[in-house]
């Protein structure tokens, strides 16, 4: 017997809001983040929990989280989930959404670049506007160097041109507050190669965008290098479009056309009309190298898609939990 989920009353949630905080080498930030959250939310009438997800940090982040939970002694709803290794921020976000128990969910970083006060304002907007499902913050002013800022702009434009099914707003961040229905929709897609910005666009729902300017990091440095950003961007394009395969097809078609035209030129113009001997060894070597390289390029693009399918079919978990700590025991 099938059940129409739209007619099933949602289960009551334990909290009004769940703050999901992915952590990677944030040992000097987790306490300050908690203090800032308390300043904003305590006394507001909003029941909340904080779900810290330690993504295989190599510093003392997990020790600091244990200390934080021990010191709080159950006054607040705090949880710390530690991975067995670094699985990536996307896996940490997925874990936090799956583990959270709030009617609404907030994704926020531990470094205080994203102000909990703004998260509270975003939550208030969501509560006051029933037609809205997601409140997402976009960076009004970027603080990266000009090269990184330009590359990110190009990525969004390339992605939106290449994608046939979704359009991703430019400069939209992972800093969002959204309803449980949205979180459930995202958790229902346990794909291995995750790209949250694209997934939010794919599931739809009514989204309200708010501008924000990130503050300076409290301590430490960002884990996102230019190389990692390139890898993440490429993963997003592969995950949501077959555009690279189409480009490979067009390259093959154009190359074949150029090769045919060149062959006709050599036979008709050089040999029959001009009486010039047909070039031999140098021409042959150049053509072999050219088309060999193009074939490898096309095979490489196809191989990338095949490799991702291979990994997905293994159905490996997105993360492995090593330890858990909870103020509620």
PDB file of C-alpha atoms in Angstrom:
ATOM      1  CA  UNK A   1       0.000   0.000   0.000  1.00  0.00           C
ATOM      2  CA  UNK A   2       1.359   3.405  -0.938  1.00  0.00           C
ATOM      3  CA  UNK A   3       1.049   6.390   1.333  1.00  0.00           C
ATOM      4  CA  UNK A   4       0.603   9.958   0.117  1.00  0.00           C
ATOM      5  CA  UNK A   5       3.271  11.801   2.090  1.00  0.00           C
ATOM      6  CA  UNK A   6       1.507  15.114   1.541  1.00  0.00           C
ATOM      7  CA  UNK A   7      -1.368  13.876   3.746  1.00  0.00           C
ATOM      8  CA  UNK A   8       0.784  12.587   6.564  1.00  0.00           C
ATOM      9  CA  UNK A   9       1.184  15.007   9.463  1.00  0.00           C
ATOM     10  CA  UNK A  10       4.880  15.814  10.068  1.00  0.00           C
ATOM     11  CA  UNK A  11       6.394  14.524  13.262  1.00  0.00           C
ATOM     12  CA  UNK A  12       6.893  17.218  15.916  1.00  0.00           C
ATOM     13  CA  UNK A  13      10.476  18.452  16.108  1.00  0.00           C
ATOM     14  CA  UNK A  14      12.421  18.799  19.335  1.00  0.00           C
ATOM     15  CA  UNK A  15      13.709  22.314  18.558  1.00  0.00           C
ATOM     16  CA  UNK A  16      12.712  25.376  16.624  1.00  0.00           C
ATOM     17  CA  UNK A  17      16.138  25.639  14.998  1.00  0.00           C
ATOM     18  CA  UNK A  18      19.151  23.393  14.479  1.00  0.00           C
ATOM     19  CA  UNK A  19      22.485  25.120  13.869  1.00  0.00           C
ATOM     20  CA  UNK A  20      24.722  22.805  11.845  1.00  0.00           C
ATOM     21  CA  UNK A  21      28.381  23.728  12.214  1.00  0.00           C
ATOM     22  CA  UNK A  22      30.942  21.855  10.050  1.00  0.00           C
ATOM     23  CA  UNK A  23      34.381  22.029  11.685  1.00  0.00           C
ATOM     24  CA  UNK A  24      37.772  21.367  10.178  1.00  0.00           C
ATOM     25  CA  UNK A  25      40.717  22.557  12.271  1.00  0.00           C
ATOM     26  CA  UNK A  26      38.631  25.050  14.233  1.00  0.00           C
ATOM     27  CA  UNK A  27      39.960  24.398  17.746  1.00  0.00           C
ATOM     28  CA  UNK A  28      40.356  28.125  18.496  1.00  0.00           C
ATOM     29  CA  UNK A  29      36.911  29.039  17.174  1.00  0.00           C
ATOM     30  CA  UNK A  30      34.368  26.575  18.590  1.00  0.00           C
ATOM     31  CA  UNK A  31      34.152  28.160  22.062  1.00  0.00           C
ATOM     32  CA  UNK A  32      33.916  31.700  20.684  1.00  0.00           C
ATOM     33  CA  UNK A  33      31.229  30.590  18.239  1.00  0.00           C
ATOM     34  CA  UNK A  34      29.199  29.055  21.064  1.00  0.00           C
ATOM     35  CA  UNK A  35      29.472  32.208  23.164  1.00  0.00           C
ATOM     36  CA  UNK A  36      28.307  34.299  20.222  1.00  0.00           C
ATOM     37  CA  UNK A  37      25.335  31.998  19.614  1.00  0.00           C
ATOM     38  CA  UNK A  38      24.355  32.236  23.286  1.00  0.00           C
ATOM     39  CA  UNK A  39      24.499  36.036  23.140  1.00  0.00           C
ATOM     40  CA  UNK A  40      22.119  36.039  20.182  1.00  0.00           C
ATOM     41  CA  UNK A  41      19.678  33.214  20.923  1.00  0.00           C
ATOM     42  CA  UNK A  42      19.443  32.915  24.711  1.00  0.00           C
ATOM     43  CA  UNK A  43      16.392  34.790  25.894  1.00  0.00           C
ATOM     44  CA  UNK A  44      14.964  35.058  22.369  1.00  0.00           C
ATOM     45  CA  UNK A  45      12.293  32.443  22.994  1.00  0.00           C
ATOM     46  CA  UNK A  46      13.689  30.244  20.212  1.00  0.00           C
ATOM     47  CA  UNK A  47      14.602  26.715  21.257  1.00  0.00           C
ATOM     48  CA  UNK A  48      17.755  25.643  19.463  1.00  0.00           C
ATOM     49  CA  UNK A  49      20.424  23.001  19.262  1.00  0.00           C
ATOM     50  CA  UNK A  50      23.969  23.195  17.953  1.00  0.00           C
ATOM     51  CA  UNK A  51      25.260  20.213  15.984  1.00  0.00           C
ATOM     52  CA  UNK A  52      29.034  20.408  15.574  1.00  0.00           C
ATOM     53  CA  UNK A  53      30.381  18.027  12.922  1.00  0.00           C
ATOM     54  CA  UNK A  54      34.130  17.542  13.254  1.00  0.00           C
ATOM     55  CA  UNK A  55      35.334  16.631   9.763  1.00  0.00           C
ATOM     56  CA  UNK A  56      38.514  14.746  10.657  1.00  0.00           C
ATOM     57  CA  UNK A  57      40.386  17.747  12.054  1.00  0.00           C
ATOM     58  CA  UNK A  58      44.116  17.298  12.568  1.00  0.00           C
ATOM     59  CA  UNK A  59      44.260  19.766  15.484  1.00  0.00           C
ATOM     60  CA  UNK A  60      42.490  19.732  18.847  1.00  0.00           C
ATOM     61  CA  UNK A  61      39.003  20.564  17.557  1.00  0.00           C
ATOM     62  CA  UNK A  62      37.416  17.416  18.942  1.00  0.00           C
ATOM     63  CA  UNK A  63      39.071  17.896  22.346  1.00  0.00           C
ATOM     64  CA  UNK A  64      37.704  21.431  22.468  1.00  0.00           C
ATOM     65  CA  UNK A  65      34.227  20.182  21.596  1.00  0.00           C
ATOM     66  CA  UNK A  66      34.368  17.585  24.372  1.00  0.00           C
ATOM     67  CA  UNK A  67      35.466  20.289  26.778  1.00  0.00           C
ATOM     68  CA  UNK A  68      32.682  22.599  25.621  1.00  0.00           C
ATOM     69  CA  UNK A  69      30.009  19.960  26.146  1.00  0.00           C
ATOM     70  CA  UNK A  70      31.426  19.010  29.549  1.00  0.00           C
ATOM     71  CA  UNK A  71      31.522  22.625  30.713  1.00  0.00           C
ATOM     72  CA  UNK A  72      27.970  23.308  29.537  1.00  0.00           C
ATOM     73  CA  UNK A  73      26.717  20.362  31.628  1.00  0.00           C
ATOM     74  CA  UNK A  74      23.440  20.062  29.784  1.00  0.00           C
ATOM     75  CA  UNK A  75      22.345  23.693  30.023  1.00  0.00           C
ATOM     76  CA  UNK A  76      22.145  23.886  26.238  1.00  0.00           C
ATOM     77  CA  UNK A  77      21.460  21.281  23.581  1.00  0.00           C
ATOM     78  CA  UNK A  78      24.912  20.625  22.174  1.00  0.00           C
ATOM     79  CA  UNK A  79      26.119  17.714  20.088  1.00  0.00           C
ATOM     80  CA  UNK A  80      29.510  16.899  18.649  1.00  0.00           C
ATOM     81  CA  UNK A  81      29.911  14.268  15.949  1.00  0.00           C
ATOM     82  CA  UNK A  82      33.438  13.269  14.993  1.00  0.00           C
ATOM     83  CA  UNK A  83      34.324  11.614  11.673  1.00  0.00           C
ATOM     84  CA  UNK A  84      36.964   8.901  11.412  1.00  0.00           C
ATOM     85  CA  UNK A  85      38.816  11.022   8.829  1.00  0.00           C
ATOM     86  CA  UNK A  86      38.347  14.085   6.653  1.00  0.00           C
ATOM     87  CA  UNK A  87      35.388  13.342   4.367  1.00  0.00           C
ATOM     88  CA  UNK A  88      34.820  16.926   3.234  1.00  0.00           C
ATOM     89  CA  UNK A  89      32.446  19.737   4.095  1.00  0.00           C
ATOM     90  CA  UNK A  90      29.660  18.339   1.921  1.00  0.00           C
ATOM     91  CA  UNK A  91      29.609  15.126   3.956  1.00  0.00           C
ATOM     92  CA  UNK A  92      29.623  17.153   7.175  1.00  0.00           C
ATOM     93  CA  UNK A  93      26.625  19.170   5.970  1.00  0.00           C
ATOM     94  CA  UNK A  94      24.769  15.989   5.020  1.00  0.00           C
ATOM     95  CA  UNK A  95      25.500  14.435   8.408  1.00  0.00           C
ATOM     96  CA  UNK A  96      24.330  17.548  10.236  1.00  0.00           C
ATOM     97  CA  UNK A  97      21.044  17.676   8.317  1.00  0.00           C
ATOM     98  CA  UNK A  98      20.440  13.989   8.940  1.00  0.00           C
ATOM     99  CA  UNK A  99      21.196  14.217  12.656  1.00  0.00           C
ATOM    100  CA  UNK A 100      19.451  17.512  13.402  1.00  0.00           C
ATOM    101  CA  UNK A 101      16.084  17.627  15.162  1.00  0.00           C
ATOM    102  CA  UNK A 102      14.919  21.174  14.499  1.00  0.00           C
ATOM    103  CA  UNK A 103      11.843  22.337  12.600  1.00  0.00           C
ATOM    104  CA  UNK A 104      14.246  24.633  10.773  1.00  0.00           C
ATOM    105  CA  UNK A 105      17.906  24.131   9.929  1.00  0.00           C
ATOM    106  CA  UNK A 106      20.744  26.616   9.614  1.00  0.00           C
ATOM    107  CA  UNK A 107      24.066  25.920   7.901  1.00  0.00           C
ATOM    108  CA  UNK A 108      26.757  28.150   9.379  1.00  0.00           C
ATOM    109  CA  UNK A 109      30.561  28.092   9.667  1.00  0.00           C
ATOM    110  CA  UNK A 110      32.440  27.990  12.970  1.00  0.00           C
ATOM    111  CA  UNK A 111      34.934  30.750  12.106  1.00  0.00           C
ATOM    112  CA  UNK A 112      32.397  33.567  12.751  1.00  0.00           C
ATOM    113  CA  UNK A 113      32.665  34.919   9.220  1.00  0.00           C
ATOM    114  CA  UNK A 114      28.928  34.260   9.169  1.00  0.00           C
ATOM    115  CA  UNK A 115      27.299  36.116  12.044  1.00  0.00           C
ATOM    116  CA  UNK A 116      24.813  34.139  14.198  1.00  0.00           C
ATOM    117  CA  UNK A 117      22.871  37.406  14.573  1.00  0.00           C
ATOM    118  CA  UNK A 118      22.194  37.353  10.842  1.00  0.00           C
ATOM    119  CA  UNK A 119      21.206  33.685  11.132  1.00  0.00           C
ATOM    120  CA  UNK A 120      18.641  34.707  13.757  1.00  0.00           C
ATOM    121  CA  UNK A 121      17.263  37.417  11.449  1.00  0.00           C
ATOM    122  CA  UNK A 122      17.051  34.889   8.607  1.00  0.00           C
ATOM    123  CA  UNK A 123      15.161  32.489  10.868  1.00  0.00           C
ATOM    124  CA  UNK A 124      12.740  35.237  11.887  1.00  0.00           C
ATOM    125  CA  UNK A 125      12.055  36.050   8.238  1.00  0.00           C
ATOM    126  CA  UNK A 126      11.384  32.380   7.531  1.00  0.00           C
ATOM    127  CA  UNK A 127       8.917  32.116  10.425  1.00  0.00           C
ATOM    128  CA  UNK A 128       7.119  35.302   9.438  1.00  0.00           C
ATOM    129  CA  UNK A 129       6.744  34.317   5.768  1.00  0.00           C
ATOM    130  CA  UNK A 130       4.955  30.995   5.401  1.00  0.00           C
ATOM    131  CA  UNK A 131       5.358  31.044   1.634  1.00  0.00           C
ATOM    132  CA  UNK A 132       9.153  31.019   2.005  1.00  0.00           C
ATOM    133  CA  UNK A 133      11.070  27.741   2.410  1.00  0.00           C
ATOM    134  CA  UNK A 134      14.691  28.875   2.279  1.00  0.00           C
ATOM    135  CA  UNK A 135      16.484  32.069   3.270  1.00  0.00           C
ATOM    136  CA  UNK A 136      19.901  32.094   1.628  1.00  0.00           C
ATOM    137  CA  UNK A 137      22.700  34.609   2.099  1.00  0.00           C
ATOM    138  CA  UNK A 138      24.740  35.776  -0.868  1.00  0.00           C
ATOM    139  CA  UNK A 139      28.003  37.668  -0.694  1.00  0.00           C
ATOM    140  CA  UNK A 140      27.385  41.270  -1.600  1.00  0.00           C
ATOM    141  CA  UNK A 141      31.095  42.074  -1.367  1.00  0.00           C
ATOM    142  CA  UNK A 142      33.795  39.456  -1.854  1.00  0.00           C
ATOM    143  CA  UNK A 143      37.035  39.754   0.065  1.00  0.00           C
ATOM    144  CA  UNK A 144      39.109  37.337  -2.006  1.00  0.00           C
ATOM    145  CA  UNK A 145      41.840  38.538  -4.310  1.00  0.00           C
ATOM    146  CA  UNK A 146      40.742  39.714  -7.743  1.00  0.00           C
ATOM    147  CA  UNK A 147      41.813  36.504  -9.470  1.00  0.00           C
ATOM    148  CA  UNK A 148      39.712  34.268  -7.206  1.00  0.00           C
ATOM    149  CA  UNK A 149      36.736  36.614  -7.406  1.00  0.00           C
ATOM    150  CA  UNK A 150      36.936  36.629 -11.216  1.00  0.00           C
ATOM    151  CA  UNK A 151      37.244  32.834 -11.374  1.00  0.00           C
ATOM    152  CA  UNK A 152      34.168  32.407  -9.171  1.00  0.00           C
ATOM    153  CA  UNK A 153      32.130  34.767 -11.353  1.00  0.00           C
ATOM    154  CA  UNK A 154      33.188  32.831 -14.436  1.00  0.00           C
ATOM    155  CA  UNK A 155      32.265  29.555 -12.754  1.00  0.00           C
ATOM    156  CA  UNK A 156      28.688  30.630 -12.014  1.00  0.00           C
ATOM    157  CA  UNK A 157      28.190  31.927 -15.525  1.00  0.00           C
ATOM    158  CA  UNK A 158      29.707  28.813 -17.088  1.00  0.00           C
ATOM    159  CA  UNK A 159      27.615  26.557 -14.859  1.00  0.00           C
ATOM    160  CA  UNK A 160      24.359  28.318 -15.744  1.00  0.00           C
ATOM    161  CA  UNK A 161      25.138  28.225 -19.460  1.00  0.00           C
ATOM    162  CA  UNK A 162      26.125  24.556 -19.321  1.00  0.00           C
ATOM    163  CA  UNK A 163      23.316  23.252 -17.108  1.00  0.00           C
ATOM    164  CA  UNK A 164      20.099  22.187 -18.831  1.00  0.00           C
ATOM    165  CA  UNK A 165      17.998  21.661 -15.690  1.00  0.00           C
ATOM    166  CA  UNK A 166      18.856  24.264 -13.037  1.00  0.00           C
ATOM    167  CA  UNK A 167      20.076  27.830 -12.682  1.00  0.00           C
ATOM    168  CA  UNK A 168      22.296  28.649  -9.734  1.00  0.00           C
ATOM    169  CA  UNK A 169      22.202  32.228  -8.392  1.00  0.00           C
ATOM    170  CA  UNK A 170      25.585  33.942  -8.464  1.00  0.00           C
ATOM    171  CA  UNK A 171      27.548  34.368  -5.213  1.00  0.00           C
ATOM    172  CA  UNK A 172      25.041  32.322  -3.190  1.00  0.00           C
ATOM    173  CA  UNK A 173      26.715  30.774  -0.154  1.00  0.00           C
ATOM    174  CA  UNK A 174      26.004  27.691   1.962  1.00  0.00           C
ATOM    175  CA  UNK A 175      24.918  30.053   4.742  1.00  0.00           C
ATOM    176  CA  UNK A 176      21.186  29.316   4.767  1.00  0.00           C
ATOM    177  CA  UNK A 177      18.180  28.794   6.998  1.00  0.00           C
ATOM    178  CA  UNK A 178      15.531  26.420   5.682  1.00  0.00           C
ATOM    179  CA  UNK A 179      12.582  24.329   6.731  1.00  0.00           C
ATOM    180  CA  UNK A 180      12.671  20.657   7.696  1.00  0.00           C
ATOM    181  CA  UNK A 181      10.921  19.708   4.440  1.00  0.00           C
ATOM    182  CA  UNK A 182      13.894  21.094   2.512  1.00  0.00           C
ATOM    183  CA  UNK A 183      16.381  19.250   4.729  1.00  0.00           C
ATOM    184  CA  UNK A 184      14.469  15.996   4.256  1.00  0.00           C
ATOM    185  CA  UNK A 185      14.510  16.471   0.490  1.00  0.00           C
ATOM    186  CA  UNK A 186      18.287  16.984   0.502  1.00  0.00           C
ATOM    187  CA  UNK A 187      18.913  14.013   2.804  1.00  0.00           C
ATOM    188  CA  UNK A 188      16.796  11.813   0.516  1.00  0.00           C
ATOM    189  CA  UNK A 189      19.530  12.183  -2.127  1.00  0.00           C
ATOM    190  CA  UNK A 190      22.562  10.392  -0.634  1.00  0.00           C
ATOM    191  CA  UNK A 191      24.736  10.755  -3.725  1.00  0.00           C
ATOM    192  CA  UNK A 192      28.471  10.452  -3.108  1.00  0.00           C
ATOM    193  CA  UNK A 193      29.648  13.470  -5.097  1.00  0.00           C
ATOM    194  CA  UNK A 194      27.655  16.252  -3.484  1.00  0.00           C
ATOM    195  CA  UNK A 195      27.476  19.885  -4.536  1.00  0.00           C
ATOM    196  CA  UNK A 196      25.177  21.646  -2.092  1.00  0.00           C
ATOM    197  CA  UNK A 197      24.659  24.831  -4.081  1.00  0.00           C
ATOM    198  CA  UNK A 198      23.460  22.778  -7.034  1.00  0.00           C
ATOM    199  CA  UNK A 199      21.356  20.475  -4.846  1.00  0.00           C
ATOM    200  CA  UNK A 200      19.558  23.447  -3.285  1.00  0.00           C
ATOM    201  CA  UNK A 201      18.777  24.738  -6.753  1.00  0.00           C
ATOM    202  CA  UNK A 202      17.669  21.279  -7.932  1.00  0.00           C
ATOM    203  CA  UNK A 203      15.178  20.576  -5.113  1.00  0.00           C
ATOM    204  CA  UNK A 204      13.550  23.937  -5.738  1.00  0.00           C
ATOM    205  CA  UNK A 205      11.372  25.452  -2.978  1.00  0.00           C
ATOM    206  CA  UNK A 206      10.753  29.170  -2.565  1.00  0.00           C
ATOM    207  CA  UNK A 207      14.007  30.931  -1.750  1.00  0.00           C
ATOM    208  CA  UNK A 208      14.533  34.437  -0.415  1.00  0.00           C
ATOM    209  CA  UNK A 209      18.041  35.864  -0.875  1.00  0.00           C
ATOM    210  CA  UNK A 210      19.603  38.269   1.604  1.00  0.00           C
ATOM    211  CA  UNK A 211      22.907  40.104   1.086  1.00  0.00           C
ATOM    212  CA  UNK A 212      25.731  39.812   3.580  1.00  0.00           C
ATOM    213  CA  UNK A 213      29.403  40.632   3.831  1.00  0.00           C
ATOM    214  CA  UNK A 214      31.505  37.978   5.574  1.00  0.00           C
ATOM    215  CA  UNK A 215      33.431  39.113   8.622  1.00  0.00           C
ATOM    216  CA  UNK A 216      37.105  38.361   9.055  1.00  0.00           C
ATOM    217  CA  UNK A 217      37.940  34.890  10.326  1.00  0.00           C
ATOM    218  CA  UNK A 218      38.315  34.875  14.083  1.00  0.00           C
ATOM    219  CA  UNK A 219      41.476  32.746  13.935  1.00  0.00           C
ATOM    220  CA  UNK A 220      43.166  30.349  11.544  1.00  0.00           C
ATOM    221  CA  UNK A 221      43.110  30.149   7.776  1.00  0.00           C
ATOM    222  CA  UNK A 222      40.565  28.860   5.313  1.00  0.00           C
ATOM    223  CA  UNK A 223      40.943  25.255   4.167  1.00  0.00           C
ATOM    224  CA  UNK A 224      39.855  26.240   0.657  1.00  0.00           C
ATOM    225  CA  UNK A 225      42.884  26.630  -1.588  1.00  0.00           C
ATOM    226  CA  UNK A 226      42.618  27.634  -5.240  1.00  0.00           C
ATOM    227  CA  UNK A 227      43.293  24.026  -6.241  1.00  0.00           C
ATOM    228  CA  UNK A 228      40.467  22.753  -4.016  1.00  0.00           C
ATOM    229  CA  UNK A 229      38.110  25.403  -5.388  1.00  0.00           C
ATOM    230  CA  UNK A 230      38.910  24.307  -8.959  1.00  0.00           C
ATOM    231  CA  UNK A 231      38.281  20.673  -8.006  1.00  0.00           C
ATOM    232  CA  UNK A 232      35.019  21.571  -6.282  1.00  0.00           C
ATOM    233  CA  UNK A 233      33.850  23.658  -9.240  1.00  0.00           C
ATOM    234  CA  UNK A 234      34.655  20.890 -11.718  1.00  0.00           C
ATOM    235  CA  UNK A 235      32.813  18.386  -9.520  1.00  0.00           C
ATOM    236  CA  UNK A 236      29.765  20.647  -9.535  1.00  0.00           C
ATOM    237  CA  UNK A 237      29.754  20.925 -13.324  1.00  0.00           C
ATOM    238  CA  UNK A 238      30.135  17.166 -13.753  1.00  0.00           C
ATOM    239  CA  UNK A 239      27.370  16.512 -11.205  1.00  0.00           C
ATOM    240  CA  UNK A 240      24.722  18.679 -12.846  1.00  0.00           C
ATOM    241  CA  UNK A 241      25.414  18.731 -16.557  1.00  0.00           C
ATOM    242  CA  UNK A 242      26.609  16.577 -19.430  1.00  0.00           C
ATOM    243  CA  UNK A 243      28.124  19.645 -21.060  1.00  0.00           C
ATOM    244  CA  UNK A 244      31.717  18.279 -21.045  1.00  0.00           C
ATOM    245  CA  UNK A 245      30.495  15.251 -23.015  1.00  0.00           C
ATOM    246  CA  UNK A 246      28.794  17.530 -25.516  1.00  0.00           C
ATOM    247  CA  UNK A 247      31.968  19.593 -25.870  1.00  0.00           C
ATOM    248  CA  UNK A 248      33.936  16.403 -26.510  1.00  0.00           C
ATOM    249  CA  UNK A 249      31.424  15.452 -29.221  1.00  0.00           C
ATOM    250  CA  UNK A 250      31.723  18.874 -30.856  1.00  0.00           C
ATOM    251  CA  UNK A 251      35.512  18.715 -30.724  1.00  0.00           C
ATOM    252  CA  UNK A 252      35.401  15.343 -32.468  1.00  0.00           C
ATOM    253  CA  UNK A 253      33.040  16.640 -35.143  1.00  0.00           C
ATOM    254  CA  UNK A 254      35.052  19.796 -35.832  1.00  0.00           C
ATOM    255  CA  UNK A 255      38.321  17.852 -35.895  1.00  0.00           C
ATOM    256  CA  UNK A 256      36.926  15.341 -38.374  1.00  0.00           C
ATOM    257  CA  UNK A 257      35.586  18.151 -40.563  1.00  0.00           C
ATOM    258  CA  UNK A 258      38.914  20.017 -40.524  1.00  0.00           C
ATOM    259  CA  UNK A 259      40.796  16.797 -41.311  1.00  0.00           C
ATOM    260  CA  UNK A 260      38.474  16.051 -44.265  1.00  0.00           C
ATOM    261  CA  UNK A 261      38.809  19.582 -45.642  1.00  0.00           C
ATOM    262  CA  UNK A 262      42.590  19.411 -45.297  1.00  0.00           C
ATOM    263  CA  UNK A 263      42.667  16.069 -47.112  1.00  0.00           C
ATOM    264  CA  UNK A 264      40.599  17.497 -49.991  1.00  0.00           C
ATOM    265  CA  UNK A 265      42.856  20.557 -50.132  1.00  0.00           C
ATOM    266  CA  UNK A 266      46.000  18.429 -50.378  1.00  0.00           C
ATOM    267  CA  UNK A 267      44.558  16.113 -53.031  1.00  0.00           C
ATOM    268  CA  UNK A 268      42.846  18.709 -55.199  1.00  0.00           C
ATOM    269  CA  UNK A 269      44.872  21.921 -54.799  1.00  0.00           C
ATOM    270  CA  UNK A 270      48.383  20.709 -54.019  1.00  0.00           C
ATOM    271  CA  UNK A 271      48.464  17.502 -56.032  1.00  0.00           C
ATOM    272  CA  UNK A 272      46.066  17.881 -58.976  1.00  0.00           C
ATOM    273  CA  UNK A 273      46.209  21.641 -59.617  1.00  0.00           C
ATOM    274  CA  UNK A 274      49.620  22.762 -58.378  1.00  0.00           C
ATOM    275  CA  UNK A 275      51.392  19.511 -59.069  1.00  0.00           C
ATOM    276  CA  UNK A 276      53.132  19.592 -55.714  1.00  0.00           C
ATOM    277  CA  UNK A 277      54.148  16.300 -54.183  1.00  0.00           C
ATOM    278  CA  UNK A 278      51.890  15.394 -51.257  1.00  0.00           C
ATOM    279  CA  UNK A 279      53.657  16.059 -47.937  1.00  0.00           C
ATOM    280  CA  UNK A 280      54.577  12.815 -46.288  1.00  0.00           C
ATOM    281  CA  UNK A 281      56.173  12.073 -42.963  1.00  0.00           C
ATOM    282  CA  UNK A 282      55.894  15.492 -41.175  1.00  0.00           C
ATOM    283  CA  UNK A 283      52.205  15.832 -42.083  1.00  0.00           C
ATOM    284  CA  UNK A 284      51.460  12.283 -41.008  1.00  0.00           C
ATOM    285  CA  UNK A 285      53.183  12.738 -37.652  1.00  0.00           C
ATOM    286  CA  UNK A 286      51.345  15.982 -36.940  1.00  0.00           C
ATOM    287  CA  UNK A 287      47.956  14.472 -37.778  1.00  0.00           C
ATOM    288  CA  UNK A 288      48.596  11.386 -35.659  1.00  0.00           C
ATOM    289  CA  UNK A 289      49.612  13.514 -32.692  1.00  0.00           C
ATOM    290  CA  UNK A 290      46.664  15.872 -33.145  1.00  0.00           C
ATOM    291  CA  UNK A 291      43.973  13.231 -33.396  1.00  0.00           C
ATOM    292  CA  UNK A 292      45.616  11.016 -30.800  1.00  0.00           C
ATOM    293  CA  UNK A 293      45.508  13.909 -28.343  1.00  0.00           C
ATOM    294  CA  UNK A 294      41.886  14.674 -29.184  1.00  0.00           C
ATOM    295  CA  UNK A 295      40.906  11.040 -28.692  1.00  0.00           C
ATOM    296  CA  UNK A 296      42.614  10.942 -25.315  1.00  0.00           C
ATOM    297  CA  UNK A 297      40.825  14.169 -24.339  1.00  0.00           C
ATOM    298  CA  UNK A 298      37.433  12.741 -25.259  1.00  0.00           C
ATOM    299  CA  UNK A 299      38.187   9.434 -23.530  1.00  0.00           C
ATOM    300  CA  UNK A 300      39.316  11.335 -20.437  1.00  0.00           C
ATOM    301  CA  UNK A 301      36.027  13.220 -20.190  1.00  0.00           C
ATOM    302  CA  UNK A 302      34.039  10.028 -20.703  1.00  0.00           C
ATOM    303  CA  UNK A 303      36.245   8.261 -18.166  1.00  0.00           C
ATOM    304  CA  UNK A 304      35.504  10.900 -15.542  1.00  0.00           C
ATOM    305  CA  UNK A 305      31.770  10.270 -15.852  1.00  0.00           C
ATOM    306  CA  UNK A 306      32.308   6.507 -15.843  1.00  0.00           C
ATOM    307  CA  UNK A 307      34.516   6.722 -12.743  1.00  0.00           C
ATOM    308  CA  UNK A 308      31.843   8.646 -10.874  1.00  0.00           C
ATOM    309  CA  UNK A 309      29.228   6.071 -11.829  1.00  0.00           C
ATOM    310  CA  UNK A 310      31.580   3.340 -10.620  1.00  0.00           C
ATOM    311  CA  UNK A 311      32.047   5.033  -7.233  1.00  0.00           C
ATOM    312  CA  UNK A 312      28.309   5.715  -6.864  1.00  0.00           C
ATOM    313  CA  UNK A 313      27.444   2.076  -7.560  1.00  0.00           C
ATOM    314  CA  UNK A 314      29.619   0.930  -4.668  1.00  0.00           C
ATOM    315  CA  UNK A 315      27.157   2.626  -2.286  1.00  0.00           C
ATOM    316  CA  UNK A 316      29.854   3.502   0.210  1.00  0.00           C
ATOM    317  CA  UNK A 317      28.701   5.712   3.110  1.00  0.00           C
ATOM    318  CA  UNK A 318      29.311   9.434   2.805  1.00  0.00           C
ATOM    319  CA  UNK A 319      31.060   9.453   6.177  1.00  0.00           C
ATOM    320  CA  UNK A 320      31.980   7.224   9.116  1.00  0.00           C
ATOM    321  CA  UNK A 321      31.272   8.443  12.641  1.00  0.00           C
ATOM    322  CA  UNK A 322      34.057   7.739  15.117  1.00  0.00           C
ATOM    323  CA  UNK A 323      32.653   9.401  18.234  1.00  0.00           C
ATOM    324  CA  UNK A 324      29.641  11.294  19.515  1.00  0.00           C
ATOM    325  CA  UNK A 325      29.096  13.574  22.489  1.00  0.00           C
ATOM    326  CA  UNK A 326      25.802  15.035  23.636  1.00  0.00           C
ATOM    327  CA  UNK A 327      24.846  17.235  26.572  1.00  0.00           C
ATOM    328  CA  UNK A 328      21.710  15.159  26.973  1.00  0.00           C
ATOM    329  CA  UNK A 329      23.655  11.963  27.550  1.00  0.00           C
TER     330      UNK A 329
END
